[in-house]
PDB file of C-alpha atoms in Angstrom:
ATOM      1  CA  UNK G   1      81.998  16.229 -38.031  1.00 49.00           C
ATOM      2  CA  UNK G   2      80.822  15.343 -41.430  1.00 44.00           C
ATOM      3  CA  UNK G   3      81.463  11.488 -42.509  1.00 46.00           C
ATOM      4  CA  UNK G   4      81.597  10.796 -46.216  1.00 42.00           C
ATOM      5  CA  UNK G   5      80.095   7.315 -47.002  1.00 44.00           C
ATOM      6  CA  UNK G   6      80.670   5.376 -49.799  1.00 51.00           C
ATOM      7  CA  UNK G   7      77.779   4.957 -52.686  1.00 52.00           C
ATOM      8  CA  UNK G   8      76.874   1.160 -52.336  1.00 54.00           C
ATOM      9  CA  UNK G   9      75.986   1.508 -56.568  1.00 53.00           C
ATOM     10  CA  UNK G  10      79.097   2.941 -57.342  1.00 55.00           C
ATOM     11  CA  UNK G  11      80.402  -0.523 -57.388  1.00 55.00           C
ATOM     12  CA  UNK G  12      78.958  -3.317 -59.208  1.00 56.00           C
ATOM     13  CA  UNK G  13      79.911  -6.098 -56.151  1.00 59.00           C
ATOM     14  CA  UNK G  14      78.697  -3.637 -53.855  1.00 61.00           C
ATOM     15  CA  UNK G  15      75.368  -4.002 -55.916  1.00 62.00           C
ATOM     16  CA  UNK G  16      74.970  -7.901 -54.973  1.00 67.00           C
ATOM     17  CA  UNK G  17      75.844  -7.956 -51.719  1.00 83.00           C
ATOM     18  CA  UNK G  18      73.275  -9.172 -49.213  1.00 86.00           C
ATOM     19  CA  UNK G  19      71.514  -6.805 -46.961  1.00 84.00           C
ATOM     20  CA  UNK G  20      69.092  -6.830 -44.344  1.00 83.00           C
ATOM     21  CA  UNK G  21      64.896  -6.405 -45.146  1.00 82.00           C
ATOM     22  CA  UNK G  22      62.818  -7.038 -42.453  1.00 81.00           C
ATOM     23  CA  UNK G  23      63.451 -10.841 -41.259  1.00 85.00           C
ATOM     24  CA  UNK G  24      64.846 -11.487 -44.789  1.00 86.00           C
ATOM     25  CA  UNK G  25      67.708 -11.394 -46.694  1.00 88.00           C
ATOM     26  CA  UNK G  26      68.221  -9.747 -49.930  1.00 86.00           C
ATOM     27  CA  UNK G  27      69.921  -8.436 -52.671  1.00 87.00           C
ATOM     28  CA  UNK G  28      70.850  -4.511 -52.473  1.00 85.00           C
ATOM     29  CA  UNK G  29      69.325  -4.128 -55.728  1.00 85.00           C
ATOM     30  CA  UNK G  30      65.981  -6.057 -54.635  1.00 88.00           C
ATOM     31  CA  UNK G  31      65.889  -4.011 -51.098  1.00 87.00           C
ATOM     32  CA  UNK G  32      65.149  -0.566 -53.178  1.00 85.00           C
ATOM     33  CA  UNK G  33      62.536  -2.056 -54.764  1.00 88.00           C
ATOM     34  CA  UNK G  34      61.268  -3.563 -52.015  1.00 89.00           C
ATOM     35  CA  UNK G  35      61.534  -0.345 -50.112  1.00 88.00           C
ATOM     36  CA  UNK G  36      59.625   1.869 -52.907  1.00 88.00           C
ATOM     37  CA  UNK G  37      56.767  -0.624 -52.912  1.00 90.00           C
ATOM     38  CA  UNK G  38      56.130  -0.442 -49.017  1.00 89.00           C
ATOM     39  CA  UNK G  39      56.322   3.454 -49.404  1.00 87.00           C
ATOM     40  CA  UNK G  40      54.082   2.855 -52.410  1.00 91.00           C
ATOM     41  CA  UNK G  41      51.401   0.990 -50.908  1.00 91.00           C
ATOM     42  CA  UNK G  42      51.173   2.724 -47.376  1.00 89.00           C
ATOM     43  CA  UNK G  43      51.241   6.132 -49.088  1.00 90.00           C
ATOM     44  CA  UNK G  44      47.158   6.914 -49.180  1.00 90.00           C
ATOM     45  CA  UNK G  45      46.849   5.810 -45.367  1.00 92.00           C
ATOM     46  CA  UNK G  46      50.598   7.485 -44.556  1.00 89.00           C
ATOM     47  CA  UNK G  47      49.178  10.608 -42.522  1.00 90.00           C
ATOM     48  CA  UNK G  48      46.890   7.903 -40.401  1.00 92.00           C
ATOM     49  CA  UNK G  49      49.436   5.257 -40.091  1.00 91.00           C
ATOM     50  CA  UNK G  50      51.470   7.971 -38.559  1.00 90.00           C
ATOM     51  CA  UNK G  51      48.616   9.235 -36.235  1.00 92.00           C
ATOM     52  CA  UNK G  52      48.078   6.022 -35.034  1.00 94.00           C
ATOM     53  CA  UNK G  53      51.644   5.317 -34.441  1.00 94.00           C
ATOM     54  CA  UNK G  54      52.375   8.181 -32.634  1.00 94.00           C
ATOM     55  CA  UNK G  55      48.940   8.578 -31.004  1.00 95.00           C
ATOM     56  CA  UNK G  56      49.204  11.999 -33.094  1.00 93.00           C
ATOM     57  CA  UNK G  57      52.389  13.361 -31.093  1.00 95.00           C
ATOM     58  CA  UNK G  58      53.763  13.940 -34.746  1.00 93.00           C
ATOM     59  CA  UNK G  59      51.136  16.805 -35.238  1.00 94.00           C
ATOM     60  CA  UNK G  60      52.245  18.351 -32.333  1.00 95.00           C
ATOM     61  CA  UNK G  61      55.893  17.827 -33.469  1.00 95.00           C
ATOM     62  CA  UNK G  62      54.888  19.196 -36.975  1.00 94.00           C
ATOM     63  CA  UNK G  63      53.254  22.191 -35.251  1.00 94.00           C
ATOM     64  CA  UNK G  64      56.083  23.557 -33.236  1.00 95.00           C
ATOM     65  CA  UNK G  65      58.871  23.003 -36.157  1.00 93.00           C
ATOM     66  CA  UNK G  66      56.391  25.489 -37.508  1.00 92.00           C
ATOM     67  CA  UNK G  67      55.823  27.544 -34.836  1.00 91.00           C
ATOM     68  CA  UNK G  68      59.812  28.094 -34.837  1.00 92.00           C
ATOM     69  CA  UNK G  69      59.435  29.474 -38.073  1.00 88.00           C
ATOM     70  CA  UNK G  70      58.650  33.943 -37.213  1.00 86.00           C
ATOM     71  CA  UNK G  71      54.933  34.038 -38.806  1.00 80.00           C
ATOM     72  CA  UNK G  72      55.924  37.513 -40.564  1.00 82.00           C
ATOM     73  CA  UNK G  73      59.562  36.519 -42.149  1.00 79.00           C
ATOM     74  CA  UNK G  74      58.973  36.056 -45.845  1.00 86.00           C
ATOM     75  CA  UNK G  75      61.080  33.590 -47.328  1.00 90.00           C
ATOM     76  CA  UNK G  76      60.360  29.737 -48.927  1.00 92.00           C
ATOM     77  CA  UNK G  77      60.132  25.940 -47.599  1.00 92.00           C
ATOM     78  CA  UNK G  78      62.464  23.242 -49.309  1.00 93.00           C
ATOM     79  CA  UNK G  79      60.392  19.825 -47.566  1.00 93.00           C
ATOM     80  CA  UNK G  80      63.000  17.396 -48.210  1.00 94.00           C
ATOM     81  CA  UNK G  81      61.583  13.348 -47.395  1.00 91.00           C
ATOM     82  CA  UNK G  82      58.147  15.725 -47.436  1.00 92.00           C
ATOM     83  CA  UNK G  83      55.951  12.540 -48.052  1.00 91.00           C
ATOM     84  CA  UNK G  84      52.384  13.652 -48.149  1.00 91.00           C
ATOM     85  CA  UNK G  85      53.753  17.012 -47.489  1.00 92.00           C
ATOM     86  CA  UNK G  86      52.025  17.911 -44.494  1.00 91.00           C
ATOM     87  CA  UNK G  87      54.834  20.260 -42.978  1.00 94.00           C
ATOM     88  CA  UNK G  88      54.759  22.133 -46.001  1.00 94.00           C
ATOM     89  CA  UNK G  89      50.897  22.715 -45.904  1.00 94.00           C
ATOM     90  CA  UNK G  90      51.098  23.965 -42.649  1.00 93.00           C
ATOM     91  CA  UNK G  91      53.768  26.165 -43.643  1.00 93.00           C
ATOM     92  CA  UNK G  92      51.786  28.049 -46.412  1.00 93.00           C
ATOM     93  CA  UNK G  93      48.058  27.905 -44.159  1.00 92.00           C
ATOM     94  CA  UNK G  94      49.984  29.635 -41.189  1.00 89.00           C
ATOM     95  CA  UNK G  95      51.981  32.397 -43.287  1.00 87.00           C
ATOM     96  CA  UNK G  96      49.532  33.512 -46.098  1.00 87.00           C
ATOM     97  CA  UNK G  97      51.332  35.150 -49.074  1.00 87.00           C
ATOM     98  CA  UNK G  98      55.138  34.895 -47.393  1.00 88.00           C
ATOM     99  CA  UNK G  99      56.313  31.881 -48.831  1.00 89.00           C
ATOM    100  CA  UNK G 100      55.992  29.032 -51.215  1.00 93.00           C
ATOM    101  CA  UNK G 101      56.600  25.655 -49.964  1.00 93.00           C
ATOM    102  CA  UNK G 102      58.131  22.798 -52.237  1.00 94.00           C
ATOM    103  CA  UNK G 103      57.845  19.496 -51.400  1.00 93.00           C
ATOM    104  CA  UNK G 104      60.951  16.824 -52.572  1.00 93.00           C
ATOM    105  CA  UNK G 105      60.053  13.283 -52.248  1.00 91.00           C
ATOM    106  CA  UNK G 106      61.708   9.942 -53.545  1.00 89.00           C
ATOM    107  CA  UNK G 107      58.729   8.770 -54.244  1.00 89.00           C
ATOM    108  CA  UNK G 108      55.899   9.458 -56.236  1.00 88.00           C
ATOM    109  CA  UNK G 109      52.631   7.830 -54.713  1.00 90.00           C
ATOM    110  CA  UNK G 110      53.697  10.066 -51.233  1.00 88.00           C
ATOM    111  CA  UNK G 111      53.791  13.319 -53.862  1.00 87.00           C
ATOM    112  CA  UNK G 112      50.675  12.678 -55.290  1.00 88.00           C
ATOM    113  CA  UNK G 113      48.328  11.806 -52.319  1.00 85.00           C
TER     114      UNK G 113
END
């Protein structure tokens, strides 16, 4: 089943509503911001922070997405939310010369780490 939601810019009242942040509230405008500076500021430590989160289960997780992926099929990797773009590295070091990997990220700072 596919549910359509609405777009809470595509109405200006939708845009000043109050929404949830943490123990806060604020504005939905103030929330993206808010957001993008978190990702922002964690992005440099983002592959630790994970590790140490997930006592480094998330490399194992990483690993067998991977390893679902035939090591001889040629084709290419779309990383969508790719943040420091660690699945699609281990794409490309595990198939040499089948595929290109492109990473799509909201935001920048995860990109360029």
């Amino acid at each position: 089943m596919v549910r359509a939601m609405k777009n809470p810019t595509d109405d200006s009242s939708d845009r000043d509503r109050a929404v949830d942040f943490g123990a806060e509230t604020v504005g939905w405008t103030e929330k993206a911001g808010r957001v993008r500076a978190v990702f922002d500021s964690v992005a440099p430590r983002y592959d630790l922070m994970n590790d140490l989160m997930s006592a480094g289960v998330h490399r194992l997780w990483k690993d067998a997405l991977i390893d679902l992926i035939p090591r001889r099929a040629e084709g290419d990797l779309i990383d969508v939310g790719g943040g420091t773009g660690d699945v699609a590295f281990r794409f490309v070091e595990r198939r040499p010369g089948l595929g290109r990997a492109f990473i799509c990220d909201a935001n920048a700072e995860m990109i360029s780490v």
